């Protein structure tokens, strides 16, 4: 039987728990890592070579450690009992009803995990919040754990993830920083150092930041809020660029060259998506409102408002450019994932644009290399309440295509909504030849060669980019 110097359990086998624990196991072969989940389907996928999520490099990491010191199981009790450190990495969605609906995070799953730990544990544990949680969630978890009737002691830490989907493995292997928050007591400091020792197997100690619990919890929300703020800021300028025939990419390059500003997250687009940005900003907004900081709440809420405006603005541009009607017209949707190199569709801007086009009774042909039809329809229903009841004939109105060429055939327009690299190198002459004329292309990611497309014959419209005929008129 293998001897391990430490045993870790992770509750939750999703986008954060699975990849994070796989990298921990890879980098720490003397630590046993067990990822548990109530979903047999999810665990079965992790134990196969068709993982439940797509992330470049993830399969190779899992294959290296799985069966050696990385295990995926539905036997939750056994994993919790033997673990020295337990990570809680479960979903904390925005509440849809009750107090704080639409803003506050629902931490029900975190509480249920804490109750399960208190129920089955037979020894003292270090419990780590990996889920993104509101400030002072650790206090609630600590109270639940302290209610155990076995005299056990638990230390609660916060260790937020700072992963970008599509580069998660690189982010885990060479993180810019690891943040660990704990109680400022002797026992709390000891627990923090125990977790530090795990990461120190591959992360330089100076990149492991330790803080108090509340600073750590709040840092994750603030980090995502600042990143989203940059996206909404440049997107607001894209609207002004279109009105004045300036070029948003030239502006991004000009201001990004200032070292005080930097170039990251200054790429204008149809809008940000994913599970983190909007959820965390709304959580921050609710937190500010709870403390009576209404002006602060309004400031951060405007970041979300601008993102909604950008998505709606793109949809309206499509309709207006296509002679103010898309009813019955076939439109090719290039990309449904919220960004390239991931299969994640949560809060994807593509879904919002599709919803707007469906409201106009357009016919959609969607192609994404990593998104299945079932997953697309789950996102439609969960986030936007787009289903067969709200959109009659939905199944017939939305076609999923095997490739970009099939999606474009017979279409009146192409909408590029995810920045997959393959969309840059398609044979656009072939696409154009197969489409109805005039053939429109709407670039929501500014990844195409617009001049070359216009030479082919496309009518091209893009986010924050000048339109030659209108620029000539202004001149």
Short mmCIF file of C-alpha atoms in Angstrom, two decimals:
data_model
loop_
_atom_site.label_atom_id
_atom_site.label_comp_id
_atom_site.label_asym_id
_atom_site.label_seq_id
_atom_site.Cartn_x
_atom_site.Cartn_y
_atom_site.Cartn_z
CA UNK A 1 0.00 0.00 0.00
CA UNK A 2 1.34 3.43 -0.95
CA UNK A 3 2.48 5.67 1.88
CA UNK A 4 1.48 9.32 1.64
CA UNK A 5 2.79 12.14 3.76
CA UNK A 6 -0.51 14.03 3.51
CA UNK A 7 -4.04 13.30 2.33
CA UNK A 8 -6.28 15.86 0.62
CA UNK A 9 -9.97 15.58 -0.27
CA UNK A 10 -11.79 17.99 -2.56
CA UNK A 11 -15.58 18.26 -2.45
CA UNK A 12 -16.69 19.14 -5.97
CA UNK A 13 -15.41 17.81 -9.29
CA UNK A 14 -16.15 20.82 -11.46
CA UNK A 15 -14.22 23.47 -13.38
CA UNK A 16 -12.12 24.45 -10.35
CA UNK A 17 -11.85 21.35 -8.20
CA UNK A 18 -10.92 18.90 -10.93
CA UNK A 19 -8.06 20.81 -12.63
CA UNK A 20 -6.71 22.24 -9.35
CA UNK A 21 -6.49 18.88 -7.64
CA UNK A 22 -5.04 17.24 -10.76
CA UNK A 23 -2.15 19.72 -10.75
CA UNK A 24 -1.64 19.35 -6.98
CA UNK A 25 -1.40 15.58 -7.46
CA UNK A 26 0.98 15.92 -10.40
CA UNK A 27 3.30 18.27 -8.53
CA UNK A 28 3.09 16.46 -5.18
CA UNK A 29 3.40 12.70 -5.78
CA UNK A 30 3.72 12.05 -2.02
CA UNK A 31 0.31 13.59 -1.34
CA UNK A 32 -2.85 11.57 -1.92
CA UNK A 33 -5.55 13.66 -3.59
CA UNK A 34 -9.14 12.43 -3.80
CA UNK A 35 -11.82 14.41 -5.62
CA UNK A 36 -15.36 13.51 -4.60
CA UNK A 37 -18.75 14.42 -6.00
CA UNK A 38 -22.32 13.19 -5.64
CA UNK A 39 -22.63 12.90 -9.43
CA UNK A 40 -21.72 9.42 -10.63
CA UNK A 41 -21.74 10.72 -14.22
CA UNK A 42 -19.23 13.45 -13.39
CA UNK A 43 -16.90 11.10 -11.52
CA UNK A 44 -17.22 8.50 -14.27
CA UNK A 45 -16.07 11.08 -16.80
CA UNK A 46 -13.07 12.04 -14.67
CA UNK A 47 -12.12 8.36 -14.54
CA UNK A 48 -12.24 8.12 -18.34
CA UNK A 49 -10.26 9.78 -21.11
CA UNK A 50 -13.28 11.91 -22.08
CA UNK A 51 -13.11 14.39 -19.23
CA UNK A 52 -16.25 16.36 -18.28
CA UNK A 53 -14.56 19.67 -19.12
CA UNK A 54 -12.24 20.76 -21.91
CA UNK A 55 -9.05 22.51 -20.92
CA UNK A 56 -5.78 22.39 -22.91
CA UNK A 57 -3.27 20.10 -21.20
CA UNK A 58 -5.72 18.83 -18.56
CA UNK A 59 -6.06 15.28 -19.89
CA UNK A 60 -2.30 14.74 -19.86
CA UNK A 61 -2.04 15.96 -16.25
CA UNK A 62 -4.89 13.70 -15.15
CA UNK A 63 -3.48 10.69 -16.96
CA UNK A 64 -0.08 11.16 -15.31
CA UNK A 65 -1.39 11.20 -11.73
CA UNK A 66 -4.65 9.24 -11.87
CA UNK A 67 -4.34 5.91 -10.06
CA UNK A 68 -0.97 6.91 -8.57
CA UNK A 69 -2.00 9.59 -6.12
CA UNK A 70 -5.04 11.14 -7.82
CA UNK A 71 -8.43 9.51 -7.38
CA UNK A 72 -12.00 10.42 -8.31
CA UNK A 73 -14.77 8.90 -6.22
CA UNK A 74 -18.37 9.13 -5.11
CA UNK A 75 -17.43 7.65 -1.70
CA UNK A 76 -17.53 11.00 0.02
CA UNK A 77 -17.49 9.77 3.62
CA UNK A 78 -14.35 7.68 3.19
CA UNK A 79 -12.42 10.51 1.55
CA UNK A 80 -13.43 13.01 4.24
CA UNK A 81 -12.59 10.69 7.11
CA UNK A 82 -9.03 10.03 5.91
CA UNK A 83 -8.23 13.56 4.72
CA UNK A 84 -5.97 15.96 6.60
CA UNK A 85 -7.05 18.90 4.41
CA UNK A 86 -10.50 19.23 2.82
CA UNK A 87 -11.16 21.68 0.00
CA UNK A 88 -14.71 22.90 -0.60
CA UNK A 89 -14.99 23.59 -4.33
CA UNK A 90 -18.69 23.66 -5.12
CA UNK A 91 -20.91 25.97 -7.12
CA UNK A 92 -22.02 29.24 -5.48
CA UNK A 93 -24.51 30.61 -8.02
CA UNK A 94 -26.25 33.95 -7.83
CA UNK A 95 -29.52 33.64 -5.92
CA UNK A 96 -32.59 33.57 -8.15
CA UNK A 97 -35.15 34.21 -5.42
CA UNK A 98 -35.44 35.48 -1.87
CA UNK A 99 -33.31 38.12 -0.15
CA UNK A 100 -30.61 39.42 -2.48
CA UNK A 101 -32.02 37.65 -5.55
CA UNK A 102 -30.10 38.55 -8.68
CA UNK A 103 -27.08 39.77 -6.72
CA UNK A 104 -26.18 37.73 -3.64
CA UNK A 105 -24.32 34.43 -3.91
CA UNK A 106 -26.13 31.32 -2.74
CA UNK A 107 -23.76 29.54 -0.34
CA UNK A 108 -26.13 26.66 0.38
CA UNK A 109 -23.72 24.15 -1.16
CA UNK A 110 -20.84 25.37 1.00
CA UNK A 111 -22.94 25.00 4.13
CA UNK A 112 -24.02 21.50 3.12
CA UNK A 113 -20.37 20.54 2.66
CA UNK A 114 -19.51 21.89 6.11
CA UNK A 115 -22.37 19.93 7.65
CA UNK A 116 -21.19 16.76 5.93
CA UNK A 117 -17.66 17.25 7.22
CA UNK A 118 -18.92 17.82 10.77
CA UNK A 119 -21.07 14.71 10.50
CA UNK A 120 -18.46 12.20 9.31
CA UNK A 121 -15.09 13.53 10.53
CA UNK A 122 -13.37 11.59 13.30
CA UNK A 123 -10.22 13.73 13.59
CA UNK A 124 -9.31 17.43 13.43
CA UNK A 125 -9.23 18.86 9.88
CA UNK A 126 -8.14 21.89 7.93
CA UNK A 127 -11.09 23.02 5.78
CA UNK A 128 -10.31 25.24 2.80
CA UNK A 129 -12.80 27.44 0.96
CA UNK A 130 -11.91 27.12 -2.72
CA UNK A 131 -15.30 28.28 -3.97
CA UNK A 132 -15.76 31.99 -4.57
CA UNK A 133 -17.76 33.16 -1.56
CA UNK A 134 -19.06 36.37 0.01
CA UNK A 135 -16.94 37.97 2.71
CA UNK A 136 -17.34 36.28 6.10
CA UNK A 137 -18.61 32.99 4.69
CA UNK A 138 -15.76 31.37 6.61
CA UNK A 139 -17.43 32.46 9.84
CA UNK A 140 -20.60 30.57 8.88
CA UNK A 141 -18.64 27.47 7.91
CA UNK A 142 -16.67 27.64 11.16
CA UNK A 143 -19.87 27.82 13.22
CA UNK A 144 -21.32 24.78 11.45
CA UNK A 145 -18.10 22.80 11.97
CA UNK A 146 -17.88 23.85 15.63
CA UNK A 147 -21.33 22.39 16.25
CA UNK A 148 -19.95 18.84 15.95
CA UNK A 149 -20.54 16.75 19.08
CA UNK A 150 -17.19 14.93 18.97
CA UNK A 151 -14.97 17.66 20.39
CA UNK A 152 -13.13 18.07 17.09
CA UNK A 153 -11.28 21.22 16.11
CA UNK A 154 -11.41 22.63 12.59
CA UNK A 155 -9.37 25.42 11.05
CA UNK A 156 -11.04 27.22 8.16
CA UNK A 157 -8.87 28.78 5.44
CA UNK A 158 -9.67 30.65 2.26
CA UNK A 159 -7.68 29.85 -0.87
CA UNK A 160 -9.39 31.49 -3.88
CA UNK A 161 -8.71 30.38 -7.43
CA UNK A 162 -7.44 32.83 -10.02
CA UNK A 163 -7.79 30.63 -13.09
CA UNK A 164 -8.61 31.79 -16.59
CA UNK A 165 -10.44 29.13 -18.55
CA UNK A 166 -8.45 28.10 -21.57
CA UNK A 167 -5.16 28.63 -19.71
CA UNK A 168 -6.07 27.01 -16.38
CA UNK A 169 -3.31 24.41 -16.43
CA UNK A 170 -0.64 27.02 -17.16
CA UNK A 171 -2.16 29.24 -14.46
CA UNK A 172 -1.94 26.37 -11.95
CA UNK A 173 1.53 25.24 -12.95
CA UNK A 174 3.02 28.75 -12.86
CA UNK A 175 0.65 30.98 -10.89
CA UNK A 176 1.27 34.71 -10.59
CA UNK A 177 0.34 34.30 -6.93
CA UNK A 178 -1.30 31.89 -4.52
CA UNK A 179 -3.46 33.55 -1.87
CA UNK A 180 -4.19 31.90 1.47
CA UNK A 181 -6.22 33.52 4.23
CA UNK A 182 -6.59 32.22 7.77
CA UNK A 183 -7.30 33.21 11.33
CA UNK A 184 -4.58 35.30 12.95
CA UNK A 185 -4.16 32.85 15.84
CA UNK A 186 -1.46 30.30 16.58
CA UNK A 187 -3.67 27.48 15.31
CA UNK A 188 -4.75 29.53 12.31
CA UNK A 189 -1.17 30.39 11.40
CA UNK A 190 -0.16 26.74 11.68
CA UNK A 191 -2.99 25.73 9.34
CA UNK A 192 -1.96 28.40 6.85
CA UNK A 193 1.63 27.15 6.90
CA UNK A 194 0.45 23.57 6.33
CA UNK A 195 -1.31 24.63 3.13
CA UNK A 196 1.63 26.84 2.16
CA UNK A 197 3.84 23.74 2.37
CA UNK A 198 1.68 22.01 -0.24
CA UNK A 199 1.96 24.80 -2.80
CA UNK A 200 5.65 25.32 -1.98
CA UNK A 201 6.35 22.04 -3.75
CA UNK A 202 6.31 24.02 -7.00
CA UNK A 203 5.42 27.66 -6.30
CA UNK A 204 8.18 30.03 -5.07
CA UNK A 205 7.46 31.06 -1.49
CA UNK A 206 7.51 34.77 -2.35
CA UNK A 207 4.53 34.19 -4.66
CA UNK A 208 2.45 32.65 -1.87
CA UNK A 209 0.61 35.52 -0.18
CA UNK A 210 -0.90 35.02 3.28
CA UNK A 211 -3.58 37.32 4.71
CA UNK A 212 -6.42 37.26 7.18
CA UNK A 213 -9.57 35.41 6.15
CA UNK A 214 -11.62 38.43 5.23
CA UNK A 215 -8.96 40.01 3.01
CA UNK A 216 -8.58 36.74 1.13
CA UNK A 217 -12.31 36.31 0.59
CA UNK A 218 -12.74 39.89 -0.63
CA UNK A 219 -9.62 39.83 -2.84
CA UNK A 220 -11.18 37.31 -5.23
CA UNK A 221 -14.28 39.42 -5.78
CA UNK A 222 -12.23 42.58 -6.25
CA UNK A 223 -9.81 40.94 -8.69
CA UNK A 224 -12.62 39.83 -11.00
CA UNK A 225 -14.39 43.17 -10.64
CA UNK A 226 -11.25 45.04 -11.74
CA UNK A 227 -10.73 42.77 -14.75
CA UNK A 228 -14.36 43.06 -15.84
CA UNK A 229 -14.18 46.82 -15.35
CA UNK A 230 -11.38 47.03 -17.94
CA UNK A 231 -13.43 45.03 -20.44
CA UNK A 232 -16.50 47.21 -19.96
CA UNK A 233 -14.36 50.36 -20.14
CA UNK A 234 -12.92 49.53 -23.55
CA UNK A 235 -16.30 48.26 -24.75
CA UNK A 236 -17.86 51.61 -23.88
CA UNK A 237 -15.21 53.27 -26.04
CA UNK A 238 -15.98 50.86 -28.90
CA UNK A 239 -19.43 52.41 -29.21
CA UNK A 240 -17.88 55.86 -29.45
CA UNK A 241 -15.40 54.57 -32.03
CA UNK A 242 -18.19 53.34 -34.27
CA UNK A 243 -19.93 56.70 -34.04
CA UNK A 244 -16.76 58.66 -34.86
CA UNK A 245 -15.10 56.10 -37.20
CA UNK A 246 -12.11 55.73 -34.86
CA UNK A 247 -10.55 52.26 -34.46
CA UNK A 248 -10.84 50.70 -31.00
CA UNK A 249 -7.87 48.39 -31.61
CA UNK A 250 -5.64 51.36 -32.35
CA UNK A 251 -6.88 53.06 -29.19
CA UNK A 252 -6.25 49.91 -27.14
CA UNK A 253 -2.71 49.73 -28.48
CA UNK A 254 -2.12 53.43 -27.80
CA UNK A 255 -3.32 53.42 -24.21
CA UNK A 256 -2.02 49.91 -23.46
CA UNK A 257 1.53 51.01 -24.23
CA UNK A 258 1.36 53.22 -21.14
CA UNK A 259 2.94 51.05 -18.40
CA UNK A 260 0.54 52.56 -15.87
CA UNK A 261 -2.34 51.03 -17.82
CA UNK A 262 -0.92 47.95 -19.55
CA UNK A 263 -2.40 46.01 -22.45
CA UNK A 264 -4.22 43.17 -20.73
CA UNK A 265 -8.03 42.99 -20.92
CA UNK A 266 -8.25 45.87 -23.40
CA UNK A 267 -9.59 43.79 -26.29
CA UNK A 268 -13.04 45.06 -27.18
CA UNK A 269 -15.66 42.41 -27.90
CA UNK A 270 -19.32 41.55 -27.89
CA UNK A 271 -19.09 41.29 -24.10
CA UNK A 272 -17.61 39.22 -21.30
CA UNK A 273 -19.11 35.95 -20.14
CA UNK A 274 -18.14 33.00 -17.99
CA UNK A 275 -19.11 31.94 -14.52
CA UNK A 276 -17.05 34.48 -12.59
CA UNK A 277 -17.11 38.09 -13.72
CA UNK A 278 -20.80 38.92 -13.56
CA UNK A 279 -21.51 36.70 -10.56
CA UNK A 280 -18.65 38.15 -8.54
CA UNK A 281 -19.44 41.76 -9.43
CA UNK A 282 -23.08 41.30 -8.45
CA UNK A 283 -21.92 39.68 -5.23
CA UNK A 284 -19.72 42.72 -4.60
CA UNK A 285 -22.65 45.03 -5.39
CA UNK A 286 -24.87 43.21 -2.90
CA UNK A 287 -22.14 43.33 -0.27
CA UNK A 288 -21.78 47.10 -0.71
CA UNK A 289 -25.55 47.58 -0.54
CA UNK A 290 -25.67 45.50 2.64
CA UNK A 291 -23.27 47.93 4.30
CA UNK A 292 -25.15 50.99 3.02
CA UNK A 293 -22.46 51.87 0.46
CA UNK A 294 -24.97 52.71 -2.27
CA UNK A 295 -22.65 54.86 -4.37
CA UNK A 296 -19.99 52.14 -4.37
CA UNK A 297 -22.62 49.55 -5.31
CA UNK A 298 -23.87 51.71 -8.18
CA UNK A 299 -20.32 52.20 -9.48
CA UNK A 300 -19.64 48.47 -9.73
CA UNK A 301 -23.11 47.67 -11.02
CA UNK A 302 -22.42 49.96 -13.98
CA UNK A 303 -19.78 47.48 -15.15
CA UNK A 304 -22.50 44.86 -15.58
CA UNK A 305 -24.88 47.39 -17.13
CA UNK A 306 -22.28 48.25 -19.78
CA UNK A 307 -21.75 44.56 -20.54
CA UNK A 308 -25.48 44.05 -21.08
CA UNK A 309 -25.57 47.14 -23.30
CA UNK A 310 -22.69 45.82 -25.42
CA UNK A 311 -24.39 42.48 -26.11
CA UNK A 312 -27.70 44.12 -26.96
CA UNK A 313 -25.94 46.74 -29.11
CA UNK A 314 -24.31 44.01 -31.20
CA UNK A 315 -27.64 42.26 -31.78
CA UNK A 316 -29.30 45.50 -32.81
CA UNK A 317 -26.46 46.29 -35.19
CA UNK A 318 -26.96 42.94 -36.90
CA UNK A 319 -30.67 43.50 -37.39
CA UNK A 320 -30.31 47.10 -38.55
CA UNK A 321 -27.54 46.31 -41.05
CA UNK A 322 -29.56 43.43 -42.50
CA UNK A 323 -32.34 45.78 -43.70
CA UNK A 324 -34.04 45.87 -40.29
CA UNK A 325 -35.29 42.31 -40.50
CA UNK A 326 -33.79 38.88 -39.88
CA UNK A 327 -37.10 37.03 -39.76
CA UNK A 328 -36.71 33.69 -41.50
CA UNK A 329 -33.09 34.40 -42.43
CA UNK A 330 -30.42 31.79 -41.74
CA UNK A 331 -27.55 33.17 -39.66
CA UNK A 332 -24.34 31.23 -38.99
CA UNK A 333 -23.15 31.56 -35.40
CA UNK A 334 -19.40 30.94 -35.13
CA UNK A 335 -18.76 30.01 -31.52
CA UNK A 336 -20.94 29.44 -28.47
CA UNK A 337 -18.38 29.00 -25.66
CA UNK A 338 -17.77 32.19 -23.71
CA UNK A 339 -14.13 32.25 -24.87
CA UNK A 340 -11.75 30.12 -26.91
CA UNK A 341 -10.03 26.98 -25.60
CA UNK A 342 -12.86 26.05 -23.27
CA UNK A 343 -16.19 24.31 -23.57
CA UNK A 344 -17.74 26.48 -20.85
CA UNK A 345 -20.95 28.20 -21.94
CA UNK A 346 -21.98 29.87 -18.68
CA UNK A 347 -23.14 33.46 -19.24
CA UNK A 348 -21.67 33.33 -22.76
CA UNK A 349 -22.32 36.46 -24.81
CA UNK A 350 -23.19 34.20 -27.74
CA UNK A 351 -26.31 32.95 -25.95
CA UNK A 352 -27.57 36.51 -25.45
CA UNK A 353 -27.07 37.40 -29.12
CA UNK A 354 -28.77 34.16 -30.15
CA UNK A 355 -31.72 34.96 -27.88
CA UNK A 356 -32.12 38.39 -29.45
CA UNK A 357 -32.01 36.91 -32.96
CA UNK A 358 -34.50 34.20 -32.03
CA UNK A 359 -36.87 36.88 -30.76
CA UNK A 360 -36.71 38.25 -34.30
CA UNK A 361 -37.48 34.70 -35.56
CA UNK A 362 -34.15 34.21 -37.28
CA UNK A 363 -32.96 30.68 -38.04
CA UNK A 364 -29.59 29.93 -36.45
CA UNK A 365 -26.88 27.50 -37.50
CA UNK A 366 -24.43 27.22 -34.61
CA UNK A 367 -20.94 25.78 -34.80
CA UNK A 368 -18.55 25.49 -31.86
CA UNK A 369 -15.72 22.91 -31.75
CA UNK A 370 -16.23 22.11 -28.05
CA UNK A 371 -19.90 22.72 -27.27
CA UNK A 372 -22.53 20.00 -27.61
CA UNK A 373 -26.11 20.79 -28.58
CA UNK A 374 -27.45 19.57 -25.23
CA UNK A 375 -25.11 21.88 -23.31
CA UNK A 376 -26.12 24.83 -25.48
CA UNK A 377 -29.80 24.30 -24.77
CA UNK A 378 -29.12 23.91 -21.03
CA UNK A 379 -27.46 27.34 -21.04
CA UNK A 380 -30.30 28.85 -23.07
CA UNK A 381 -32.81 27.67 -20.50
CA UNK A 382 -30.82 28.20 -17.29
CA UNK A 383 -29.55 31.73 -17.91
CA UNK A 384 -32.08 33.16 -20.36
CA UNK A 385 -35.20 31.02 -19.93
CA UNK A 386 -35.07 30.31 -23.67
CA UNK A 387 -36.86 27.00 -24.13
CA UNK A 388 -39.58 25.36 -26.19
CA UNK A 389 -42.28 27.11 -24.17
CA UNK A 390 -40.88 30.64 -24.39
CA UNK A 391 -39.68 30.29 -27.99
CA UNK A 392 -42.09 28.14 -30.00
CA UNK A 393 -40.29 25.99 -32.55
CA UNK A 394 -36.92 26.44 -30.82
CA UNK A 395 -35.58 23.03 -31.87
CA UNK A 396 -36.26 23.82 -35.52
CA UNK A 397 -34.97 27.40 -35.31
CA UNK A 398 -31.56 26.34 -33.93
CA UNK A 399 -29.42 23.96 -35.93
CA UNK A 400 -26.06 22.69 -34.65
CA UNK A 401 -23.59 22.30 -37.49
CA UNK A 402 -20.61 19.90 -37.71
CA UNK A 403 -18.29 22.61 -39.02
CA UNK A 404 -18.15 26.26 -40.03
CA UNK A 405 -18.77 25.54 -43.71
CA UNK A 406 -21.98 23.65 -43.02
CA UNK A 407 -23.18 26.47 -40.76
CA UNK A 408 -22.50 29.13 -43.40
CA UNK A 409 -24.06 27.31 -46.35
CA UNK A 410 -27.19 29.21 -47.39
CA UNK A 411 -26.78 31.77 -44.60
CA UNK A 412 -27.39 35.48 -44.99
CA UNK A 413 -24.80 36.34 -42.37
CA UNK A 414 -21.99 35.05 -40.17
CA UNK A 415 -21.63 36.24 -36.59
CA UNK A 416 -18.22 35.52 -35.03
CA UNK A 417 -18.95 35.32 -31.32
CA UNK A 418 -16.07 33.23 -29.90
CA UNK A 419 -12.43 33.90 -30.78
CA UNK A 420 -11.50 30.33 -31.72
CA UNK A 421 -8.23 30.33 -33.66
CA UNK A 422 -9.73 28.22 -36.45
CA UNK A 423 -12.06 31.07 -37.37
CA UNK A 424 -9.03 33.14 -38.40
CA UNK A 425 -7.87 30.64 -41.03
CA UNK A 426 -11.11 29.51 -42.68
CA UNK A 427 -11.49 29.64 -46.46
CA UNK A 428 -13.70 32.70 -46.50
CA UNK A 429 -13.99 32.68 -50.28
CA UNK A 430 -15.58 29.24 -50.00
CA UNK A 431 -17.85 30.50 -47.23
CA UNK A 432 -18.88 33.54 -49.27
CA UNK A 433 -19.63 31.47 -52.35
CA UNK A 434 -22.01 29.26 -50.35
CA UNK A 435 -23.98 32.13 -48.79
CA UNK A 436 -27.01 34.18 -49.80
CA UNK A 437 -26.15 37.62 -51.16
CA UNK A 438 -25.47 40.21 -49.98
CA UNK A 439 -23.37 38.21 -47.51
CA UNK A 440 -22.82 39.87 -44.13
CA UNK A 441 -20.11 39.16 -41.57
CA UNK A 442 -20.36 40.56 -38.07
CA UNK A 443 -17.11 40.19 -36.13
CA UNK A 444 -17.82 40.29 -32.42
CA UNK A 445 -14.22 39.48 -31.53
CA UNK A 446 -12.21 41.47 -34.08
CA UNK A 447 -10.21 38.42 -35.17
CA UNK A 448 -10.87 38.46 -38.93
CA UNK A 449 -9.03 40.27 -41.73
CA UNK A 450 -11.75 42.77 -42.55
CA UNK A 451 -10.04 44.25 -45.59
CA UNK A 452 -9.57 40.82 -47.15
CA UNK A 453 -13.19 39.91 -46.44
CA UNK A 454 -14.42 43.08 -48.13
CA UNK A 455 -12.27 42.26 -51.16
CA UNK A 456 -14.06 38.91 -51.37
CA UNK A 457 -17.41 40.70 -51.29
CA UNK A 458 -18.57 40.49 -47.66
CA UNK A 459 -20.30 43.40 -45.99
CA UNK A 460 -18.26 43.52 -42.77
CA UNK A 461 -19.21 45.16 -39.50
CA UNK A 462 -17.13 44.83 -36.36
CA UNK A 463 -16.94 46.03 -32.78
CA UNK A 464 -15.42 49.50 -32.55
CA UNK A 465 -14.07 49.47 -36.12
CA UNK A 466 -14.59 52.05 -38.86
CA UNK A 467 -16.88 51.18 -41.76
CA UNK A 468 -15.19 52.38 -44.98
CA UNK A 469 -18.32 53.79 -46.65
CA UNK A 470 -19.29 55.74 -43.53
CA UNK A 471 -15.73 56.87 -42.87
CA UNK A 472 -15.57 58.28 -46.41
CA UNK A 473 -18.81 60.12 -45.81
CA UNK A 474 -17.48 61.71 -42.62
CA UNK A 475 -14.28 62.73 -44.40
#
